[in-house]
XYZ file of C-alpha atoms in Angstrom:
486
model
C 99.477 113.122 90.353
C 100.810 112.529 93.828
C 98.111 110.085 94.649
C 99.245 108.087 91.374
C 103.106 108.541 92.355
C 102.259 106.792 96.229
C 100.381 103.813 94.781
C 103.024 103.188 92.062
C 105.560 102.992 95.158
C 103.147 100.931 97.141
C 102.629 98.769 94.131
C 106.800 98.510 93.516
C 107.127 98.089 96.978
C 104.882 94.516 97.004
C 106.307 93.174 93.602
C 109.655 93.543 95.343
C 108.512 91.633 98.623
C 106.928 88.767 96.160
C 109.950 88.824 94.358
C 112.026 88.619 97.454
C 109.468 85.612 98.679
C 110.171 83.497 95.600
C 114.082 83.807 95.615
C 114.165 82.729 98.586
C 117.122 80.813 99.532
C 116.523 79.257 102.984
C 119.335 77.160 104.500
C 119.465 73.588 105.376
C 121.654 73.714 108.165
C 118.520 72.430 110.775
C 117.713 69.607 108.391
C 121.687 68.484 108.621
C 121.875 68.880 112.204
C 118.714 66.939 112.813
C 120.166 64.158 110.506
C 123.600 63.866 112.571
C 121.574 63.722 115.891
C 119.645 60.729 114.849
C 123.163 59.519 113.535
C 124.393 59.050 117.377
C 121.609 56.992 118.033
C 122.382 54.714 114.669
C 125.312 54.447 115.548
C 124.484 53.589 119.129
C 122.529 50.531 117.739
C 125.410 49.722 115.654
C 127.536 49.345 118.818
C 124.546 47.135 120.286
C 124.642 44.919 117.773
C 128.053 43.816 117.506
C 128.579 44.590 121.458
C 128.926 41.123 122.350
C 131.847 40.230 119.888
C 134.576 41.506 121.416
C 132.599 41.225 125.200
C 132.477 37.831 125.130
C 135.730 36.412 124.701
C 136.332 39.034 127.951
C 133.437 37.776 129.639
C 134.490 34.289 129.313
C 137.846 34.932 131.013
C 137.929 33.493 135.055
C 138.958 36.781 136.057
C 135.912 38.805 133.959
C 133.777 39.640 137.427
C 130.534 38.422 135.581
C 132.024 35.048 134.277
C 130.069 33.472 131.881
C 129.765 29.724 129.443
C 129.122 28.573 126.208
C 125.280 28.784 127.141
C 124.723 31.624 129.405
C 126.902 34.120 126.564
C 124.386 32.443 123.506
C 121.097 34.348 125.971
C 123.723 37.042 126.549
C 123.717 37.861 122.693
C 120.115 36.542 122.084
C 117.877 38.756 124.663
C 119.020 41.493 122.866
C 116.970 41.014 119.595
C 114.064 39.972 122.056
C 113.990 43.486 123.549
C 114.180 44.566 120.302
C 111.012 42.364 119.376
C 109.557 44.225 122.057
C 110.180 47.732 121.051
C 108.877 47.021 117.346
C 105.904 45.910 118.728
C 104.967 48.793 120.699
C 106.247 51.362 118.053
C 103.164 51.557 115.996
C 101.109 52.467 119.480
C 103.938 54.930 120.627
C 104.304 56.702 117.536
C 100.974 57.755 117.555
C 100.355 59.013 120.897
C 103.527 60.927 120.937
C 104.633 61.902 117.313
C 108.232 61.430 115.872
C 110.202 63.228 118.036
C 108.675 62.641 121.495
C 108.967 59.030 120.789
C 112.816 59.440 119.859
C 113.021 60.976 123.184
C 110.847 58.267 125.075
C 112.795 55.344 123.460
C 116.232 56.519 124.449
C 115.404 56.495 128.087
C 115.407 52.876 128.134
C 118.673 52.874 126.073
C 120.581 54.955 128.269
C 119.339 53.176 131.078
C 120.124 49.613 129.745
C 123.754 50.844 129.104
C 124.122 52.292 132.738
C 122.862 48.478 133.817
C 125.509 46.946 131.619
C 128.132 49.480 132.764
C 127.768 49.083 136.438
C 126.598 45.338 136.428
C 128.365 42.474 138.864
C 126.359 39.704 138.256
C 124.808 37.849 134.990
C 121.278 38.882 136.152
C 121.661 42.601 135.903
C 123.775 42.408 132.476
C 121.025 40.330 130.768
C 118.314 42.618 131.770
C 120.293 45.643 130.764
C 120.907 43.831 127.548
C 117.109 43.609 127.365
C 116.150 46.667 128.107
C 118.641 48.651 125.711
C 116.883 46.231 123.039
C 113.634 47.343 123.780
C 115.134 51.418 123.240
C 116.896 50.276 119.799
C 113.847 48.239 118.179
C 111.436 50.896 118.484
C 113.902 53.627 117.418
C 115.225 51.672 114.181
C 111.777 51.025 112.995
C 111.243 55.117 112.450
C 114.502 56.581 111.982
C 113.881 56.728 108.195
C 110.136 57.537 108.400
C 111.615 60.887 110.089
C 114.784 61.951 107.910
C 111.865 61.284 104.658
C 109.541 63.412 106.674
C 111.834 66.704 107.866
C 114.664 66.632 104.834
C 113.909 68.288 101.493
C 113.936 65.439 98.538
C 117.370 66.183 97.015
C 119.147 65.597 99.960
C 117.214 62.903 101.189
C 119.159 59.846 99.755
C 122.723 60.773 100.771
C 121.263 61.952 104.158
C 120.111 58.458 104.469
C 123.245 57.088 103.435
C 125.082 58.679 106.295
C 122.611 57.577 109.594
C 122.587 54.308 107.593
C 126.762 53.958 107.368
C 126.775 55.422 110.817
C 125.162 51.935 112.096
C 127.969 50.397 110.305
C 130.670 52.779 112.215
C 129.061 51.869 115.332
C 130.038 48.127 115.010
C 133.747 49.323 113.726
C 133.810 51.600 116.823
C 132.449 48.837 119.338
C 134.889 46.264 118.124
C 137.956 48.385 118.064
C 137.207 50.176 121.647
C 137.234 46.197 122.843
C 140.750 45.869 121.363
C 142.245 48.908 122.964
C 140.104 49.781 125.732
C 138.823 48.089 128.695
C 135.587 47.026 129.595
C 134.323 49.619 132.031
C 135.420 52.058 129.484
C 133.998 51.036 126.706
C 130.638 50.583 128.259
C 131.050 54.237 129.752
C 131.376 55.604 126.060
C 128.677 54.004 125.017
C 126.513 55.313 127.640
C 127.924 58.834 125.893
C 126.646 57.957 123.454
C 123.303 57.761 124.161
C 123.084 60.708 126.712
C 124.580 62.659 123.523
C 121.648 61.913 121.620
C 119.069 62.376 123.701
C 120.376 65.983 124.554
C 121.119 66.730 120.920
C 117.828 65.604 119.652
C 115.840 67.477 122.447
C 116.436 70.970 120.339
C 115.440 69.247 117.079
C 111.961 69.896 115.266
C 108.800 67.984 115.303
C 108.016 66.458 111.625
C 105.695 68.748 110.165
C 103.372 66.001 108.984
C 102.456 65.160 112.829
C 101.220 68.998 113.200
C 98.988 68.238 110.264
C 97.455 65.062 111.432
C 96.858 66.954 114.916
C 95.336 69.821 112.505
C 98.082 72.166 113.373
C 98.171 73.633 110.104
C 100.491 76.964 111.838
C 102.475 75.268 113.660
C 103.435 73.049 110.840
C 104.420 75.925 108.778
C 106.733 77.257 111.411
C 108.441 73.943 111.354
C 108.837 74.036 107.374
C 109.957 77.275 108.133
C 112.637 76.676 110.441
C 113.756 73.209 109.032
C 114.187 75.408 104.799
C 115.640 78.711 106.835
C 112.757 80.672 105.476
C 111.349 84.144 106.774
C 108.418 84.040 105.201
C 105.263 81.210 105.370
C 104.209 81.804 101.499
C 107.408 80.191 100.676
C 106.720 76.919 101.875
C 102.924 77.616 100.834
C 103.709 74.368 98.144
C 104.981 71.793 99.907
C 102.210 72.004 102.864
C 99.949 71.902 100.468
C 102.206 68.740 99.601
C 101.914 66.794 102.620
C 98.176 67.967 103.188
C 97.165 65.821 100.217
C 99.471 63.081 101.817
C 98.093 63.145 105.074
C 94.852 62.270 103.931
C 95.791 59.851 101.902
C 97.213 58.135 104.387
C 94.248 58.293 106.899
C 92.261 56.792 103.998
C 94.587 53.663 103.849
C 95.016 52.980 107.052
C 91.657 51.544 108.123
C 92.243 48.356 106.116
C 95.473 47.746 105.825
C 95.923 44.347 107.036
C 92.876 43.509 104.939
C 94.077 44.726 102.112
C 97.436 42.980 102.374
C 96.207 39.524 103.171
C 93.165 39.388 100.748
C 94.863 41.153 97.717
C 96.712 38.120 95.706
C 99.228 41.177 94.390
C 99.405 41.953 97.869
C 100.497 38.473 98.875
C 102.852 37.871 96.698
C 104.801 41.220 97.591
C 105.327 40.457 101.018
C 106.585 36.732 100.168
C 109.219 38.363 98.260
C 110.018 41.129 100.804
C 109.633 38.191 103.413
C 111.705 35.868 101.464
C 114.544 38.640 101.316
C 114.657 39.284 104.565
C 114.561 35.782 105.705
C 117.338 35.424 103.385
C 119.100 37.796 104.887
C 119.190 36.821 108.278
C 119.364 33.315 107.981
C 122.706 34.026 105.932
C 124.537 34.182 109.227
C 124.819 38.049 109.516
C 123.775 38.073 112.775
C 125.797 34.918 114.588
C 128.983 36.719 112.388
C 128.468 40.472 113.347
C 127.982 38.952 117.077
C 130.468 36.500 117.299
C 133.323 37.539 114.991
C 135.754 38.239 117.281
C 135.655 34.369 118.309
C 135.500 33.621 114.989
C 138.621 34.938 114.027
C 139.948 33.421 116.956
C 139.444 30.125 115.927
C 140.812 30.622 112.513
C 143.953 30.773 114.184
C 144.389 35.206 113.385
C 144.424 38.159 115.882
C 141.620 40.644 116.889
C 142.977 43.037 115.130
C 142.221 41.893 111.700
C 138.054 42.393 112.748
C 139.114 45.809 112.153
C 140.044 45.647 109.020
C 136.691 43.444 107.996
C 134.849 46.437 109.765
C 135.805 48.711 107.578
C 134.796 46.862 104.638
C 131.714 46.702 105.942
C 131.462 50.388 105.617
C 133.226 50.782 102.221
C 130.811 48.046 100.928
C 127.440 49.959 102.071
C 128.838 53.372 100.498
C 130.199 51.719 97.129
C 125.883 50.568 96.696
C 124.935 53.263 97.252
C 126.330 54.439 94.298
C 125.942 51.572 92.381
C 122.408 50.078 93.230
C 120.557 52.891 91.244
C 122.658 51.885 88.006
C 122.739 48.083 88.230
C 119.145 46.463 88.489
C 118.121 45.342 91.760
C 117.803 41.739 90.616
C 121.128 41.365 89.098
C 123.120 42.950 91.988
C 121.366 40.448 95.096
C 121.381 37.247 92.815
C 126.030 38.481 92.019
C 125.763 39.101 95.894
C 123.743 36.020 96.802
C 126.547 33.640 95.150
C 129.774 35.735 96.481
C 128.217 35.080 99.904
C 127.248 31.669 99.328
C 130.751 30.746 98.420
C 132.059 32.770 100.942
C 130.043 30.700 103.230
C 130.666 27.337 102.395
C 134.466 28.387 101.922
C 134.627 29.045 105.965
C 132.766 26.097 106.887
C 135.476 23.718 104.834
C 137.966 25.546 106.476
C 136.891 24.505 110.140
C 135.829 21.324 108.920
C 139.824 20.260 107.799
C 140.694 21.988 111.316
C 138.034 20.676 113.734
C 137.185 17.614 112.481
C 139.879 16.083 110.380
C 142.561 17.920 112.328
C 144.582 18.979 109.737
C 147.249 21.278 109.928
C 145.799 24.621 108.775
C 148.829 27.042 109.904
C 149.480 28.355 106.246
C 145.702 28.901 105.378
C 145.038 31.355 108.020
C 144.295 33.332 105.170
C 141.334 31.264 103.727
C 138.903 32.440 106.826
C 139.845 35.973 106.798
C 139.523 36.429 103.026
C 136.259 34.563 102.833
C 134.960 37.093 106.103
C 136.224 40.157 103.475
C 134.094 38.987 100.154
C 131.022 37.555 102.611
C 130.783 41.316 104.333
C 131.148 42.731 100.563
C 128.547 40.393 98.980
C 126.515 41.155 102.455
C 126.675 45.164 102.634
C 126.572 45.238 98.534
C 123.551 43.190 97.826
C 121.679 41.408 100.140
C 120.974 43.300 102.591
C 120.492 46.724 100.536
C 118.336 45.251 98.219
C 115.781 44.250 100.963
C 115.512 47.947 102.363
C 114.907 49.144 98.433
C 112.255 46.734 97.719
C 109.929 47.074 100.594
C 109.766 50.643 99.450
C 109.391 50.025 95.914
C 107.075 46.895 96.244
C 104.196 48.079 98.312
C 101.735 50.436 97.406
C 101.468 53.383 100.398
C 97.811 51.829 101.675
C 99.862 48.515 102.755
C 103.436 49.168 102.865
C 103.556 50.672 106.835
C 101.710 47.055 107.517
C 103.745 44.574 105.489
C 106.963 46.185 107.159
C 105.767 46.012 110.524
C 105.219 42.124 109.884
C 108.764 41.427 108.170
C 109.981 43.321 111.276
C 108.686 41.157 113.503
C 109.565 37.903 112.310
C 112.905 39.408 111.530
C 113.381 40.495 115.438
C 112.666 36.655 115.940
C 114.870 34.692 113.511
C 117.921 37.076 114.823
C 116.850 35.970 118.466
C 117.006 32.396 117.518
C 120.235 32.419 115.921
C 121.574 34.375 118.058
C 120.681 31.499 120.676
C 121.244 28.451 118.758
C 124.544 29.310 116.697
C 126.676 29.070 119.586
C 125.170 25.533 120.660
C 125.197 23.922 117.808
C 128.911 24.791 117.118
C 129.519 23.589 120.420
C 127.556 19.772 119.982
C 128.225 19.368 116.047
C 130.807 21.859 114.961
C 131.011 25.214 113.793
C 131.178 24.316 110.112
C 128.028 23.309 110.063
C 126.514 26.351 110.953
C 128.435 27.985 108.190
C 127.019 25.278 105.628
C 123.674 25.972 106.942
C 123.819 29.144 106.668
C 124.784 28.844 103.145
C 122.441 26.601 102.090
C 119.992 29.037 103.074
C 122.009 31.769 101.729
C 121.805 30.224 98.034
C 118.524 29.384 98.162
C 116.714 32.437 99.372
C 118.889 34.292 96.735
C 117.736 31.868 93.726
C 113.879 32.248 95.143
C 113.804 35.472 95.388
C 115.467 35.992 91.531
C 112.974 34.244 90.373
C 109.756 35.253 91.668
C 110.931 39.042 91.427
C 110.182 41.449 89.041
C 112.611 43.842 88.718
C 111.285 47.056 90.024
C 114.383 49.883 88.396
C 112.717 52.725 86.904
C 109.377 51.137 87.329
C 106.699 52.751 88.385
C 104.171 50.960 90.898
C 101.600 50.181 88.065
C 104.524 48.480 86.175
C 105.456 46.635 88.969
C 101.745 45.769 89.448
C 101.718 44.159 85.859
C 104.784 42.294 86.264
C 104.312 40.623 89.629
C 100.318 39.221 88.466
C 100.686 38.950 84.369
C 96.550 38.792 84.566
C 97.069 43.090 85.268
C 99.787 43.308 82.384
C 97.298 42.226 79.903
C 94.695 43.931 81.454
C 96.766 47.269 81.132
C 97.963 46.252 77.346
C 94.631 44.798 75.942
C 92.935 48.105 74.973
C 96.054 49.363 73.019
C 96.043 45.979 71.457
C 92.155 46.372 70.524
C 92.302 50.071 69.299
């Protein structure tokens, strides 16, 4: 009787630890505070990118210290995306060797350093090379800032956790342009070097992805990180998702042997990354990059103050959070080809307005207006459409076997159209006119829009098999004909 009353307690006892195990709550908090560590460093890039707007109309100024021209600020602005070039390249090489977080760590070294170069330069030398080497820090961090959040955040917060390191990119550039209207030089260079130091000491008590201990075949150490990033006590309660990412980590060694192969010798393949190419080609030469860099001269010349880049700054940021809410309800298609045209007229709107005042000299004193609105529905048809529908369809296009490799590509020859424009925008305004750089730009602009409508299936609550069958019609009827038959 006694022995029967211990093992009923000893048999209560472990139905109330499994029941304990599988109510589980957990907390998120590590998986939030990873999320607004990698933030700083988005937002660092952010301040990168548009660094050079309000820089070089103080740069240009006799008195600057580091006085530079027409020419020597177009390399100023351009080196930049050739650093980043650089980082890109070696990402895929780093990222390996070192896992996610070491390689956070690794590639905001030369960040931090590049900014203390800019910060303390007195000659054009040292400020290009800082420019350089902060590029090299920022390309090879952008290119796996998502890879990580998708790796160490749980799948219900993942989107809006993605929303906010991607809108922080956008409150960099709002930061950067309004610390050049109210601060000065040395001190806006010194909070950007903040910045960065911020981050890297942040991020230095933040997990490892889980998915690199399984790839190095450390299965415990990868539960104690799924452990510590869903607050559990106990490893049988993340028992399901490493079994999970087991399954996807060797699926993913499978595909990676023959990627590239894959990519350039399946036609379904090829036709993919022409429309993910198209869109991003589309996207850059629509003059977001010669804008973002040189707005606070373009304002300038529209005859309005640098205050007002403020105020298109934070539609910038209103128009990335309103599609994110939107671009899961409208289809993709219909939302870039609305976007497309707003930006195309925008576009073509600003170039007739410098035209009348450059070239025909007329009087444009009570159309000041004209520029500034057109800047307003360009950054809303920008931040809306074209350039969030590029980011969803290189994850909805690509199968996983080939979609690490046709990214890596687009990347590339992304880093070097934004280093070309960045270089040739300023010249040719300077030999034939600003306007036509905004016609050009719109040309292209309409165009890549109208190509990429076309030739795109729309991939909304698709799954990759329907996609399949829409982009080659030979696999539609292939998946149809046996219903048909039976």
């Amino acid at each position: 009787m006694f022995l029967c009353f211990v093992y009923k307690m000893k048999l209560e006892r472990i139905n109330n630890r499994e029941m304990e195990i599988s109510v589980e709550k957990g907390s998120r908090s590590l998986q939030y505070a990873s999320s607004l560590s990698v933030a700083l460093i988005v937002m660092e890039c952010g301040i990168s990118l548009a660094w050079t707007s309000p820089t070089l109309l103080h740069l240009k100024k006799k008195d600057s210290g580091v006085y530079i021209t027409e020419i020597t600020g177009a390399l100023l602005v351009s080196i930049y995306f050739l650093g980043c070039l650089t980082g890109c390249s070696f990402n895929p090489i780093i990222m390996e060797k070192f896992g996610r977080k070491k390689s956070f760590l690794l590639y905001s070294i030369p960040v931090i350093i590049g900014w203390i170069m800019i910060t303390a330069a007195n000659n054009y030398f040292v400020l290009c090379i800082g420019r350089l080497i902060v590029g090299i820090g920022d390309g090879g961090l952008l290119e796996f800032i998502s890879i990580y959040l998708g790796e160490i955040t749980d799948k219900d917060i993942r989107g809006k956790l993605s929303i906010m390191t991607k809108s922080s990119m956008l409150v960099g550039v709002f930061f950067v342009n309004a610390m050049g209207t109210f601060f000065t030089y040395r001190t806006s260079n010194l909070i950007s070097v903040g910045i960065s130091v911020l981050f890297f000491i942040t991020f230095f008590f933040m997990p490892e992805s889980p998915y690199i201990h399984l790839m190095r075949g450390q299965e415990k150490d990868a539960v104690m990180c799924l452990m510590k990033l869903k607050g559990f006590k106990q490893p049988e309660s993340v028992q399901l998702d490493l079994t999970i990412m087991k399954k996807a980590v060797v699926e993913k060694e499978k595909c990676q042997s023959n990627s590239l192969r894959e990519l350039i010798c399946n036609k379904s393949n090829r036709k993919r990354l022409l429309i993910l190419l198209v869109a991003k080609v589309t996207r850059n030469l629509s003059g977001s990059v010669a804008i973002l860099s040189y707005l606070h001269e373009i304002t300038l010349q529209s005859g309005n103050s640098n205050s007002v880049v403020l105020y298109i700054c934070l539609v910038k940021i209103i128009s990335s959070i309103v599609s994110s809410q939107i671009i899961d309800k409208v289809g993709r298609m219909l939302i870039f080809l609305a976007c497309g045209i707003i930006c195309t007229f925008a576009l073509t709107t600003l170039g007739t307005f410098f035209f009348l005042k450059l070239f025909l000299n007329y009087s444009t004193l009570n159309i000041a207006w004209i520029p500034i609105l057109s800047l307003i529905a360009y950054e809303i048809g920008y931040y809306m459409g074209i350039s969030p529908v590029g980011y969803v369809l290189q994850g909805e296009l690509f199968p996983l076997k080939v979609k690490g490799m046709a990214v890596a590509i687009v990347s590339v020859i992304e880093q070097f159209l934004s280093f070309g424009i960045g270089l040739v925008f300023p010249i040719v305004n300077y030999f034939f006119g600003i306007y036509v750089s905004f016609w050009f730009f719109a040309l292209c602009c309409i165009t890549g829009t109208l190509f990429v409508f076309i030739i795109t299936p729309e991939t909304h609550s698709k799954t990759l098999e329907e996609v399949e069958a829409l982009i080659i019609p030979a696999s539609k009827k292939a998946v149809f004909k046996p219903l048909i038959t039976n």
